[in-house]
mmCIF file of C-alpha atoms in Angstrom:
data_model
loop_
_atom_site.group_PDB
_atom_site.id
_atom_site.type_symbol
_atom_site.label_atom_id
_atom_site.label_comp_id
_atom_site.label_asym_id
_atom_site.label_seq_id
_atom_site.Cartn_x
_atom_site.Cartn_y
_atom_site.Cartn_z
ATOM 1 C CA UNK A 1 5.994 27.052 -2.555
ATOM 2 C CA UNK A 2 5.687 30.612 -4.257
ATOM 3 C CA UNK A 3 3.297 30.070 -7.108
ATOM 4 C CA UNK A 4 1.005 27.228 -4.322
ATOM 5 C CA UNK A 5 1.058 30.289 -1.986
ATOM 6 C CA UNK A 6 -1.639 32.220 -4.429
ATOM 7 C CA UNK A 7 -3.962 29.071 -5.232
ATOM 8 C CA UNK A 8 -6.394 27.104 -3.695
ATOM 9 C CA UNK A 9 -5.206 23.800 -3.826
ATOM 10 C CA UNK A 10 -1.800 23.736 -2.231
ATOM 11 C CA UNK A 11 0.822 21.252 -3.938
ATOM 12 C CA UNK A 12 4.548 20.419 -2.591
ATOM 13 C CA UNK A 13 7.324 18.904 -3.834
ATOM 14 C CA UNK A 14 10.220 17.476 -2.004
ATOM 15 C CA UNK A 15 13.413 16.162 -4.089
ATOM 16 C CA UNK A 16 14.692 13.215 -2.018
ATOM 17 C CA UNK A 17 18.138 13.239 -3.522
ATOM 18 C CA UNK A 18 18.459 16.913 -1.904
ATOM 19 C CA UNK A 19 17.167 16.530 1.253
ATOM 20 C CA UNK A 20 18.305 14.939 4.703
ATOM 21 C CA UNK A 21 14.581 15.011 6.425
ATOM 22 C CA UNK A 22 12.041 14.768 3.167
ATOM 23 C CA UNK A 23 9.100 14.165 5.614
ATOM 24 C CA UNK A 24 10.294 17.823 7.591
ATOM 25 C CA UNK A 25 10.758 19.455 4.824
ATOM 26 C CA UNK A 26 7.114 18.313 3.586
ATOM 27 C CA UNK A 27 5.571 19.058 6.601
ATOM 28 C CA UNK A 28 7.189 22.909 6.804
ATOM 29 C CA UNK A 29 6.010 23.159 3.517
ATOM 30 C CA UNK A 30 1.884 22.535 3.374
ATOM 31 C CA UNK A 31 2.429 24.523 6.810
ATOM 32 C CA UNK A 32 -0.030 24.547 9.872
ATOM 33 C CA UNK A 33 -3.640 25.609 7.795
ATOM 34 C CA UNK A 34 -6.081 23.094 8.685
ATOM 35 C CA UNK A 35 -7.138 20.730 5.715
ATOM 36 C CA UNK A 36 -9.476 18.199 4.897
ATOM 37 C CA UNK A 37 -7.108 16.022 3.190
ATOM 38 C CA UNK A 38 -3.349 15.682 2.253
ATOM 39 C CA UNK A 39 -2.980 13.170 -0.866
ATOM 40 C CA UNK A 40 0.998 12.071 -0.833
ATOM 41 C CA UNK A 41 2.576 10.544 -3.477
ATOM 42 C CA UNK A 42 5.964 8.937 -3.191
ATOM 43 C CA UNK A 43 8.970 7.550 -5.143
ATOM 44 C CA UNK A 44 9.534 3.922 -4.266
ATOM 45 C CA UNK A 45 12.830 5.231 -2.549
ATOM 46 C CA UNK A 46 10.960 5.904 0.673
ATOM 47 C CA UNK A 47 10.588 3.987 3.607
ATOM 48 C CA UNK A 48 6.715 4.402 4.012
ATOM 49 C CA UNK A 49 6.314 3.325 7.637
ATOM 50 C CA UNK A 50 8.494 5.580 8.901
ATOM 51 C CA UNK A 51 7.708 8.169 6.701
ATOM 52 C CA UNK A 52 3.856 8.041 7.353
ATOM 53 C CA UNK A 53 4.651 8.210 11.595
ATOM 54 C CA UNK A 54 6.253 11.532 10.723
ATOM 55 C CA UNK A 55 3.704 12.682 8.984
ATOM 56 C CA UNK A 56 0.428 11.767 10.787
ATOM 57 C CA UNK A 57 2.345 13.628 13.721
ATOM 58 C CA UNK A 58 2.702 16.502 12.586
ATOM 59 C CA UNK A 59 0.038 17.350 9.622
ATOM 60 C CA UNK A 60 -3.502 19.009 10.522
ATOM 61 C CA UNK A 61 -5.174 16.940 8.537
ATOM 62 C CA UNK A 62 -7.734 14.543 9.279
ATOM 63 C CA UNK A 63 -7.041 12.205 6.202
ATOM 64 C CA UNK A 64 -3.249 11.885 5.522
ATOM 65 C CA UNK A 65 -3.645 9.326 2.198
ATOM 66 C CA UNK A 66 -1.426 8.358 -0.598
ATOM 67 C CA UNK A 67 0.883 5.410 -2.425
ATOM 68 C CA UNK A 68 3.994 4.713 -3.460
ATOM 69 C CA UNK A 69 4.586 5.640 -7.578
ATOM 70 C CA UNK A 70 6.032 4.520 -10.529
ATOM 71 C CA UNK A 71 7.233 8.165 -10.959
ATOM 72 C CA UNK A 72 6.000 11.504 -10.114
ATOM 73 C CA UNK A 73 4.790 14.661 -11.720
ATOM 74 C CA UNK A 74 5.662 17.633 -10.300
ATOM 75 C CA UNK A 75 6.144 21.466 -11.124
ATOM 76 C CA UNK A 76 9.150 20.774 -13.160
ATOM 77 C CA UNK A 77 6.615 18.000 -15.049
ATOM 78 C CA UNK A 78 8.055 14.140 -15.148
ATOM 79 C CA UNK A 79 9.952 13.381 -12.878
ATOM 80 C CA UNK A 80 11.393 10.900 -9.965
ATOM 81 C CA UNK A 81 12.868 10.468 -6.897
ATOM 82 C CA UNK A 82 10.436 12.830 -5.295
ATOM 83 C CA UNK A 83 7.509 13.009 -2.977
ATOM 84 C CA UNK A 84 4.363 15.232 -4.407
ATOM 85 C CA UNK A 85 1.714 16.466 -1.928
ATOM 86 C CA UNK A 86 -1.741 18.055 -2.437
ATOM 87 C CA UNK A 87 -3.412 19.717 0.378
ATOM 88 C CA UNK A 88 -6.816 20.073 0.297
ATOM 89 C CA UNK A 89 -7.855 23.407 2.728
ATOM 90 C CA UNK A 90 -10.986 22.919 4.671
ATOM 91 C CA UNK A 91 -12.328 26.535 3.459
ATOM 92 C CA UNK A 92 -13.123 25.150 -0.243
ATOM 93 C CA UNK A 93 -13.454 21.043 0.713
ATOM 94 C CA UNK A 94 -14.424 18.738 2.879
ATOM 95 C CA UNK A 95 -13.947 15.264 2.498
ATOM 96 C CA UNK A 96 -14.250 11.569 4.220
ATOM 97 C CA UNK A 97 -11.949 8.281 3.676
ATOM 98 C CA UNK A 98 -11.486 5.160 4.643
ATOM 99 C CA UNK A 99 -9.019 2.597 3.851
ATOM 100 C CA UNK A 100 -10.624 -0.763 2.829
ATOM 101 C CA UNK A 101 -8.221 -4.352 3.175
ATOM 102 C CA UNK A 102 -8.080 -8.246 2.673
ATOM 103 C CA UNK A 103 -9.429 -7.055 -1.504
ATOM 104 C CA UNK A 104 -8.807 -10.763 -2.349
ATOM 105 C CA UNK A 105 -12.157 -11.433 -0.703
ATOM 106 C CA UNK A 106 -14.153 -8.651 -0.406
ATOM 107 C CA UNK A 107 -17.463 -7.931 1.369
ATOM 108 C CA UNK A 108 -19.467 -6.183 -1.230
ATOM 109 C CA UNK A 109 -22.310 -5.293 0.423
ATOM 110 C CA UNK A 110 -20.202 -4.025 3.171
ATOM 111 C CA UNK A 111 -18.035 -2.470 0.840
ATOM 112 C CA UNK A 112 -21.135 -0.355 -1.056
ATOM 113 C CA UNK A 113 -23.015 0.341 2.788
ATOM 114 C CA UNK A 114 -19.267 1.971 4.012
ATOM 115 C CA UNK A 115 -18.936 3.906 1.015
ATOM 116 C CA UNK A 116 -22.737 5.897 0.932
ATOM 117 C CA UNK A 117 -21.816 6.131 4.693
ATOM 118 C CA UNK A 118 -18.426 8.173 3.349
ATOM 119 C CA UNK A 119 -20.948 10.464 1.038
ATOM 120 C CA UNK A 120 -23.329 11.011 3.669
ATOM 121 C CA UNK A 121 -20.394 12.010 6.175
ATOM 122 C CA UNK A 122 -18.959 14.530 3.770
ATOM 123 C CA UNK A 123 -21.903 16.044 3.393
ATOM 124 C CA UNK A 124 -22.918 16.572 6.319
ATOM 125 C CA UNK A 125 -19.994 18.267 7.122
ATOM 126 C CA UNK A 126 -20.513 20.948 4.251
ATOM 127 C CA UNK A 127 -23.872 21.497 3.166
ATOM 128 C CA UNK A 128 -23.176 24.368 1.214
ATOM 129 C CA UNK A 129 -20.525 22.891 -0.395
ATOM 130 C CA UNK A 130 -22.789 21.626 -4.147
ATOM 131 C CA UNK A 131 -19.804 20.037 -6.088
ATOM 132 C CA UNK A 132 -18.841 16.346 -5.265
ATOM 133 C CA UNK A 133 -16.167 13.576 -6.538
ATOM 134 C CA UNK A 134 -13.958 10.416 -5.295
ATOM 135 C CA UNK A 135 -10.621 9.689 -5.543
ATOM 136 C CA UNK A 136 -9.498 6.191 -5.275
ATOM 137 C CA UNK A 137 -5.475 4.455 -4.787
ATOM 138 C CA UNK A 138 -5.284 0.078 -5.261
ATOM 139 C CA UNK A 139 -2.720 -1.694 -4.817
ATOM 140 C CA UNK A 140 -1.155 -1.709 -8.196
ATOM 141 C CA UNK A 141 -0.057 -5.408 -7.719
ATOM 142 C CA UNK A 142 -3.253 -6.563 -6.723
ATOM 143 C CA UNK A 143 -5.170 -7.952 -9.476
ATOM 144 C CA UNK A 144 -8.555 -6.338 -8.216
ATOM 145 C CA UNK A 145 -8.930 -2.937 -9.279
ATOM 146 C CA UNK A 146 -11.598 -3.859 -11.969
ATOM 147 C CA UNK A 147 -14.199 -5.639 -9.759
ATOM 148 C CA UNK A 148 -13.498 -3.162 -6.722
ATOM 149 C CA UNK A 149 -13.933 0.067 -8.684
ATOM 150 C CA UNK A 150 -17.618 -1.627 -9.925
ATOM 151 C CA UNK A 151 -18.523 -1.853 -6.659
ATOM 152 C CA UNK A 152 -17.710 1.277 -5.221
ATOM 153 C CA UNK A 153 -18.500 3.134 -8.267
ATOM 154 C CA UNK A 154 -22.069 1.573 -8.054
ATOM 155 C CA UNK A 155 -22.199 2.659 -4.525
ATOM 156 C CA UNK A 156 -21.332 6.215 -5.460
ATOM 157 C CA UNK A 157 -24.503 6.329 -8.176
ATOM 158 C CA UNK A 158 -23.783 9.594 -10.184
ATOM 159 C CA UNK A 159 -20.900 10.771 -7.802
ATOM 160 C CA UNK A 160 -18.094 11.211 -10.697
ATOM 161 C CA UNK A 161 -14.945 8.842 -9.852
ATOM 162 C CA UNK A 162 -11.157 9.299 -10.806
ATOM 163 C CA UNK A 163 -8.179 7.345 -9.587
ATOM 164 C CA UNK A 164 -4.732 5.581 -9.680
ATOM 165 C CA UNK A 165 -3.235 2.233 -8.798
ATOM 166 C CA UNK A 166 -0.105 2.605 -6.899
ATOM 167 C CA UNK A 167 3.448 1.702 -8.459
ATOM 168 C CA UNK A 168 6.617 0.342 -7.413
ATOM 169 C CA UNK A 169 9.092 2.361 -10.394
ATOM 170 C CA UNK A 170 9.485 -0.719 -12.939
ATOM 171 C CA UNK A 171 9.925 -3.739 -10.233
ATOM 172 C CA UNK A 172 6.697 -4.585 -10.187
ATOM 173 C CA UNK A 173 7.715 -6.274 -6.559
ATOM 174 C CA UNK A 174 5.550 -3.999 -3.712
ATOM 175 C CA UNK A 175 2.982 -1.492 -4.162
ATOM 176 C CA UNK A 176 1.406 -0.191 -0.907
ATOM 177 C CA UNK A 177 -1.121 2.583 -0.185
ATOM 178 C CA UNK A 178 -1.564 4.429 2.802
ATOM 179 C CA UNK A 179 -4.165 5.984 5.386
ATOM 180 C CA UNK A 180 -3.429 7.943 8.614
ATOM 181 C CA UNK A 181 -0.071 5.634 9.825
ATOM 182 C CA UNK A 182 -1.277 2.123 8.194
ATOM 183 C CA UNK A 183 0.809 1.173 5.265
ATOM 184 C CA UNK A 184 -1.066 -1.659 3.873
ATOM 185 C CA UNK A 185 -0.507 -4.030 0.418
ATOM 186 C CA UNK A 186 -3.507 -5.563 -1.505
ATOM 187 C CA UNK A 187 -5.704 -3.111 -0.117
ATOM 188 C CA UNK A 188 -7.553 0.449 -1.178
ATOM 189 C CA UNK A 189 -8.434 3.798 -0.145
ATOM 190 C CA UNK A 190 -11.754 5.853 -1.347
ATOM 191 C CA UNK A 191 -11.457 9.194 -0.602
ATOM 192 C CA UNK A 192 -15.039 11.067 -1.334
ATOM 193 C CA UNK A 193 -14.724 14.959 -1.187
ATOM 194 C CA UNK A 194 -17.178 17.545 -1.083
ATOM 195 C CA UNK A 195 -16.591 21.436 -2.504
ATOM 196 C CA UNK A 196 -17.158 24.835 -3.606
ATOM 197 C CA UNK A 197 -14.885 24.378 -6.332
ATOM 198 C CA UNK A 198 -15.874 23.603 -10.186
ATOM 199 C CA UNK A 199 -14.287 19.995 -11.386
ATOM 200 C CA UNK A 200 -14.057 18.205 -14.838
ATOM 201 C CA UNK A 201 -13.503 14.570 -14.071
ATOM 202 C CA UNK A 202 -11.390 13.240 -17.380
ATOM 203 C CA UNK A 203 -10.134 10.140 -19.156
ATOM 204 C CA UNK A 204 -7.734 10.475 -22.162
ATOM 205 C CA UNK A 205 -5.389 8.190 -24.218
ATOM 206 C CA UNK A 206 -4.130 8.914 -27.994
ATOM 207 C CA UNK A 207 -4.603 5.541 -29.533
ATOM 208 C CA UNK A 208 -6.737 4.458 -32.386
ATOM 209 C CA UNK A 209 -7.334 0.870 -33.192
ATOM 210 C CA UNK A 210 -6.154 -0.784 -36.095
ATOM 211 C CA UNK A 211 -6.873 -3.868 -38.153
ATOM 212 C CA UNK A 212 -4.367 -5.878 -36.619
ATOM 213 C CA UNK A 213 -6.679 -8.443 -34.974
ATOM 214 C CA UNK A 214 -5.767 -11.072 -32.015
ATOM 215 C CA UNK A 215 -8.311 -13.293 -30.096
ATOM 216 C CA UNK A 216 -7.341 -14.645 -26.669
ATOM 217 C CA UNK A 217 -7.443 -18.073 -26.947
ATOM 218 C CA UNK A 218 -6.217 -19.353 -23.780
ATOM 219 C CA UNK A 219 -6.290 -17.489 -20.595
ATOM 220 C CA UNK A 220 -6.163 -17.047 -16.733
ATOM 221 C CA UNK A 221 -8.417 -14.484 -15.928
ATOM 222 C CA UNK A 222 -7.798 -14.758 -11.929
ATOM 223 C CA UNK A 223 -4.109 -13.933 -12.514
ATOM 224 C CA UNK A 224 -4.373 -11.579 -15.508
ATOM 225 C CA UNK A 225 -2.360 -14.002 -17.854
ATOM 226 C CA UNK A 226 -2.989 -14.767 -21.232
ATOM 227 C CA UNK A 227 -1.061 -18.187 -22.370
ATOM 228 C CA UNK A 228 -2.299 -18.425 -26.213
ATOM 229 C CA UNK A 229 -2.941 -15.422 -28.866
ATOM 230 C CA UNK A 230 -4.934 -17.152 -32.298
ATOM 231 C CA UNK A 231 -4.191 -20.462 -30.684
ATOM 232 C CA UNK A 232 -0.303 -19.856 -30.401
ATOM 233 C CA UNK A 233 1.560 -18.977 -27.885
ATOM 234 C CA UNK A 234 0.988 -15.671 -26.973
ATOM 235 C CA UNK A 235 4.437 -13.498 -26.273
ATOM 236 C CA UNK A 236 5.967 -15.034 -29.709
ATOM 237 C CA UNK A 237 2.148 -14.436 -31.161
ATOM 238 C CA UNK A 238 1.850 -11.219 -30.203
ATOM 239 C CA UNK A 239 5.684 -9.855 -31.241
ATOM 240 C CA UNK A 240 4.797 -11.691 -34.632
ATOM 241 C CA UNK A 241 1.850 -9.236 -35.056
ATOM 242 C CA UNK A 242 3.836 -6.011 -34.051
ATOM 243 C CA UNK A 243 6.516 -7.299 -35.979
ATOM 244 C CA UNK A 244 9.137 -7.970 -33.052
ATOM 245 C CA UNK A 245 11.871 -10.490 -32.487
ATOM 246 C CA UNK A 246 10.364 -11.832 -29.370
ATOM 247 C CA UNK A 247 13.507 -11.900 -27.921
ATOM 248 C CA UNK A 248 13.276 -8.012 -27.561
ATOM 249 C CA UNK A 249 9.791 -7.914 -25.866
ATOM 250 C CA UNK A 250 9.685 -5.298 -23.070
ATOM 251 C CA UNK A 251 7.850 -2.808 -21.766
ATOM 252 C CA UNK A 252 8.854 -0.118 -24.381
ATOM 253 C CA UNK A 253 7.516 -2.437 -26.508
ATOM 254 C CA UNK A 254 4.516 -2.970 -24.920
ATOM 255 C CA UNK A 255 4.193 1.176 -24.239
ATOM 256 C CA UNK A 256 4.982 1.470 -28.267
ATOM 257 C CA UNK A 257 2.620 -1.038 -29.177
ATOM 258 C CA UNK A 258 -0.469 -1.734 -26.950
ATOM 259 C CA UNK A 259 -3.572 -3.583 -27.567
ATOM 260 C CA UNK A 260 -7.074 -2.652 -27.341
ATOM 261 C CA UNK A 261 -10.697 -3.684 -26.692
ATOM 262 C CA UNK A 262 -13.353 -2.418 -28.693
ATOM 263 C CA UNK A 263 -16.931 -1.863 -26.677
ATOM 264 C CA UNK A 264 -19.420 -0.009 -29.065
ATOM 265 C CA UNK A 265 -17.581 2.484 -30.396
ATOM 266 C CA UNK A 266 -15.623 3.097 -27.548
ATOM 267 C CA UNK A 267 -12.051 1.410 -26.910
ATOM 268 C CA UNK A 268 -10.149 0.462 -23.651
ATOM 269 C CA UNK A 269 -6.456 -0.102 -23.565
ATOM 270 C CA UNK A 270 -5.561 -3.823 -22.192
ATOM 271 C CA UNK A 271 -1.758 -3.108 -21.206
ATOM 272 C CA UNK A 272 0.398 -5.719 -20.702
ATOM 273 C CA UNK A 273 2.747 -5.714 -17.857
ATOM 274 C CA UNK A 274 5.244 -8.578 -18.528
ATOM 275 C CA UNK A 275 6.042 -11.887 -20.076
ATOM 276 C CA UNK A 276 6.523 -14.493 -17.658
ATOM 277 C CA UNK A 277 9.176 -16.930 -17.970
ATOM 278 C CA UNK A 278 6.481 -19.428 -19.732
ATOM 279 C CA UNK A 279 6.248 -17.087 -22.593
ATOM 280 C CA UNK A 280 2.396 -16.063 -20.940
ATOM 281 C CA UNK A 281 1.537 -12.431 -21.074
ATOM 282 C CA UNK A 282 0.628 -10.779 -17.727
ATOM 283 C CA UNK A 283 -1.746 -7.798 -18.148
ATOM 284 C CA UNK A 284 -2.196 -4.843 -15.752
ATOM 285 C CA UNK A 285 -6.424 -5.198 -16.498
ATOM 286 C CA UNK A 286 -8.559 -8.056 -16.496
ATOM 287 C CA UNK A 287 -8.570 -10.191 -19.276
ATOM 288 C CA UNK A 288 -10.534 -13.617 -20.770
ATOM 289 C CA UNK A 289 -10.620 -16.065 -23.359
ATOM 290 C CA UNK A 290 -12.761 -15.399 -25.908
ATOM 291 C CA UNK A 291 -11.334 -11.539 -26.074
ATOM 292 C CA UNK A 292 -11.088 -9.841 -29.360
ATOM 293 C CA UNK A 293 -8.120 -7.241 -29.180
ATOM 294 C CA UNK A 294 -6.771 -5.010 -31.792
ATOM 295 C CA UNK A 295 -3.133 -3.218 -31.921
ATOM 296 C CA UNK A 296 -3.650 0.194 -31.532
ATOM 297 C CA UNK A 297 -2.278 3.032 -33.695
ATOM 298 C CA UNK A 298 -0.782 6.244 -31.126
ATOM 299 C CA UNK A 299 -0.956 9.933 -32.336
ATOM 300 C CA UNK A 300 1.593 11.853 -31.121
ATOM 301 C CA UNK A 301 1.917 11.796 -27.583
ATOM 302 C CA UNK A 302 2.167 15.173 -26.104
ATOM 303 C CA UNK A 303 0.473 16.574 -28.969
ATOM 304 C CA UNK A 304 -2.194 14.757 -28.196
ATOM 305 C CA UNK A 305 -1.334 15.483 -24.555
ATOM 306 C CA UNK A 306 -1.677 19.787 -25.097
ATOM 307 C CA UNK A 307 -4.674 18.919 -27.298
ATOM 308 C CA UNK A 308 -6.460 17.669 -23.330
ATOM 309 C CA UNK A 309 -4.988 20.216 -21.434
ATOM 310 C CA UNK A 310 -5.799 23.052 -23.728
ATOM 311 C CA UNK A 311 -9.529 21.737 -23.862
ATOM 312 C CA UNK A 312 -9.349 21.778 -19.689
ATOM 313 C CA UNK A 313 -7.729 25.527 -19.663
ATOM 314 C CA UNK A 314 -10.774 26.666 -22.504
ATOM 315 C CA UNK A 315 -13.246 28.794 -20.366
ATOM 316 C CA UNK A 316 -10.963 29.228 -17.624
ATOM 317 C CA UNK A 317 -7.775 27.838 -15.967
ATOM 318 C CA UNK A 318 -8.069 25.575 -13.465
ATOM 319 C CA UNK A 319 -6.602 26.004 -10.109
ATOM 320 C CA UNK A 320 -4.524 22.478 -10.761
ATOM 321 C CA UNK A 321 -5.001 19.499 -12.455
ATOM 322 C CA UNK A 322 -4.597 16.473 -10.528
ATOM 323 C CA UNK A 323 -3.397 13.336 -13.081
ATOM 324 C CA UNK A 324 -2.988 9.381 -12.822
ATOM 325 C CA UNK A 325 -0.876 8.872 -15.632
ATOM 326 C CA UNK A 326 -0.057 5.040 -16.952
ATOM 327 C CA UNK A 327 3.632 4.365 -16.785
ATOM 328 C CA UNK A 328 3.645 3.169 -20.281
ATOM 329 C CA UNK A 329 2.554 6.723 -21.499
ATOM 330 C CA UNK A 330 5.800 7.508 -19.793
ATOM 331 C CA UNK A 331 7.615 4.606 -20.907
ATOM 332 C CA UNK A 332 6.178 5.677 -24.939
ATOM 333 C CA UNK A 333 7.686 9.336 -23.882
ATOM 334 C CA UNK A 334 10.739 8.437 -22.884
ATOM 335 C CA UNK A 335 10.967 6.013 -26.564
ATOM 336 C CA UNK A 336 10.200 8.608 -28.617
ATOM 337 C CA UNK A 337 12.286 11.360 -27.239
ATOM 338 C CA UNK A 338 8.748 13.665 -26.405
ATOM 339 C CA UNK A 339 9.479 13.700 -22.099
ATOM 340 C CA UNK A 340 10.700 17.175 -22.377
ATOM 341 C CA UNK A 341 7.886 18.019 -24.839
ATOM 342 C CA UNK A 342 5.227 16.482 -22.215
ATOM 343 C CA UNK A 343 6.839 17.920 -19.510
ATOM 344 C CA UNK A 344 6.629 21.212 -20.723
ATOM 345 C CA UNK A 345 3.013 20.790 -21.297
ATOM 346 C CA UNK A 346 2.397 19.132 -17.908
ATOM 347 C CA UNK A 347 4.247 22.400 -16.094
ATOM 348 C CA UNK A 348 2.369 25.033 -18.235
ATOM 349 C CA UNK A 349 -1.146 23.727 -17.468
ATOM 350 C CA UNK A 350 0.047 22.821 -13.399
ATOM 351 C CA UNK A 351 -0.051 19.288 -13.590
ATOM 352 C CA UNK A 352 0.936 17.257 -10.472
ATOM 353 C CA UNK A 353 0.266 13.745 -10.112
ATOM 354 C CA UNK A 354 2.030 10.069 -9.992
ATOM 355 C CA UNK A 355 2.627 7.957 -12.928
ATOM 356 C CA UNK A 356 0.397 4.440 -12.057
ATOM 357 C CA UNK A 357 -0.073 0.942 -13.042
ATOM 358 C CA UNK A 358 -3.692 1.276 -14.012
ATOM 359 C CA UNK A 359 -6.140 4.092 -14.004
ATOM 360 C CA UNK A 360 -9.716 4.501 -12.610
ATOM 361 C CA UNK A 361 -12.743 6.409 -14.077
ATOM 362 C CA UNK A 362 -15.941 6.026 -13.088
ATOM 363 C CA UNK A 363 -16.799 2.444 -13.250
ATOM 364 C CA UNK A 364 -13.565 0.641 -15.382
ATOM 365 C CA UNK A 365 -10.061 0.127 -14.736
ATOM 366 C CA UNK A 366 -8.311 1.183 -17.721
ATOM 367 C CA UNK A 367 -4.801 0.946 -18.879
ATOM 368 C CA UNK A 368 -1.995 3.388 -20.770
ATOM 369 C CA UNK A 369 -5.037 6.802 -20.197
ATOM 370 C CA UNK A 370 -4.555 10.199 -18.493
ATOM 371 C CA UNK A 371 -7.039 9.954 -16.287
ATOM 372 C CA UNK A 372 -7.709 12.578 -13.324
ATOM 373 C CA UNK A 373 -9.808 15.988 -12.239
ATOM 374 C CA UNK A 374 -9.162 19.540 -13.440
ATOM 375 C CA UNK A 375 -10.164 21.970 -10.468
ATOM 376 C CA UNK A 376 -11.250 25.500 -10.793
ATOM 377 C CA UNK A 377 -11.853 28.460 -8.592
ATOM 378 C CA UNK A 378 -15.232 28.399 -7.526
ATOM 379 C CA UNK A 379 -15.998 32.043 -8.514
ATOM 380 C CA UNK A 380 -16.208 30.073 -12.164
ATOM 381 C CA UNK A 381 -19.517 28.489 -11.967
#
């Protein structure tokens, strides 16, 4: 807690291989200062209901909000096993939440109506306050990140959005998100905060395409699968293009080798999660036939990685940087022998975050980015 002690943003981290009570030594640790919101990130190794009771007890906080990870980032950098915290003191923010369910069949106009209501509450709470983002957790397992962040990303107008879909380590089997007690699956939380604190809202990856071409041919876009590449099948299609016995597919493959959509001269990373036992392709994003893809070339990864964080230090270092980083950027990491590089790069600059299944910026779900907010004292305007 020494170095969160002197900064506005105050972040914990709880090793839950060292402790007996990891939700008592959390609370001790953001203390009894009133916040607006405490954002809690946690390894797959704990029991969320429980863990949540303890923590809406005893935390002054009237948003408690977070999801369970596919690994964390804390002060040490990479990491797992752990819990990470971020509390957010009422005398820089304010902020508003609500936790929105049942995303298989969503009310959109309901959806947009509660989410200006969340703006207008914020804001009326702290007129003074001119600075304003959201921060949105999905169900990582859902399948409806993409048409839930359009909505509420339309809602928001030019309100800047950053966020994360929740993990479950490499099982792939349960990814919950939380809100003030309710652990819930297939659902979301938008969390819209008002300050007096600069941001920079950011999206990063390291990739550049290549001339390796593949065109979905057959496809289920409901269920994120793709079942023919060039009108073969796709796993053994797409391992014959990255030149891979398809027997060693995997997802250091797919980290080491991802594939990307090209819209103007922007691209968008189209991850893939898993082949299924049918030799389909499950992606983490939404996907369609008709798709052109390319295989994308990577830079060096944490090169690439103190290129961004450099850039967000320039003109003055933020208080923290708050990341949602794709699993497969630590999956690539881990490959190529760069986590201690990354790490070191990710404690320098006082990075804390979660390693995700998808990231959110503005209005796309996007795969294998850094995506997140850099936050600076607001005597920096």
């Amino acid at each position: 807690m020494s170095e969160s002690d002197a900064r506005i943003v105050v972040t914990v981290s709880v090793d839950l291989l060292a402790e007996t009570d990891p939700a008592g030594k959390l609370v001790e640790a953001l203390g009894d200062d009133p916040y607006a919101c405490i954002i809690v990130l946690a390894s797959p190794d704990v029991e969320l209901e429980k863990f949540t009771v303890q923590l809406q007890a005893h935390l002054n906080a009237p948003h408690i909000l977070g999801a369970r990870t596919a690994g964390e980032i804390c002060d040490e950098g990479y990491s797992e096993h752990r819990i990470v915290a971020l509390g957010f003191p009422q005398s820089h923010f304010a902020a508003s939440a609500r936790i929105f369910e049942a995303l298989d069949d969503p009310d959109e106009v309901a959806i947009g109506r509660e989410v200006l209501a969340l703006r207008h509450d914020a804001q009326a709470q702290r007129h003074d306050f001119k600075h304003e983002f959201a921060f949105l957790l999905v169900d990582g397992l859902s399948r409806r990140e993409d048409a839930f962040v359009l909505n509420v990303s339309t809602a928001l107008g030019s309100t800047q959005l950053f966020g994360g879909s929740s993990g479950d380590g490499l099982r792939f089997e349960s990814a919950p998100v939380f809100y003030n007690g309710q652990v819930r699956n297939k659902a979301a939380i938008v969390l819209v905060v008002r300050s007096d604190c600069r941001f920079e809202v950011f999206r990063e990856d390291h990739f550049e395409s290549s001339e390796k071409r593949l065109v979905v041919t057959g496809a289920i876009p409901e269920k994120r699968l793709v079942t023919e590449i060039n009108a073969e099948p796709a796993a053994p299609e797409y391992a014959r293009i990255v030149g891979i016995d398809p027997n060693q597919l995997s997802p250091f493959i797919f980290a080491s080798h991802p594939i990307v959509v090209s819209v103007g001269d922007q691209h968008h990373v189209r991850a893939i999660q898993r082949v299924e036992e049918n030799g389909h392709l499950r992606f983490f994003a939404s996907i369609d036939e008709g798709m052109v893809l390319t295989v994308a070339k990577a830079r060096n990864i944490s090169e690439h990685l103190q290129e961004v964080l450099d850039k967000l230090s320039a003109d003055c270092e933020p208080d923290l940087i708050f990341a949602c980083d794709c699993i497969l950027r630590r999956l690539e990491a881990e490959q190529k022998q760069e986590v201690i590089n990354m790490s070191a790069e990710l404690r320098k600059h006082r990075v804390v975050g979660f390693s995700t299944y998808g990231e959110q910026h503005n209005m796309l779900h996007v795969n294998q980015t850094l995506t997140g907010i850099a936050i600076y004292p607001p005597d920096h305007e």
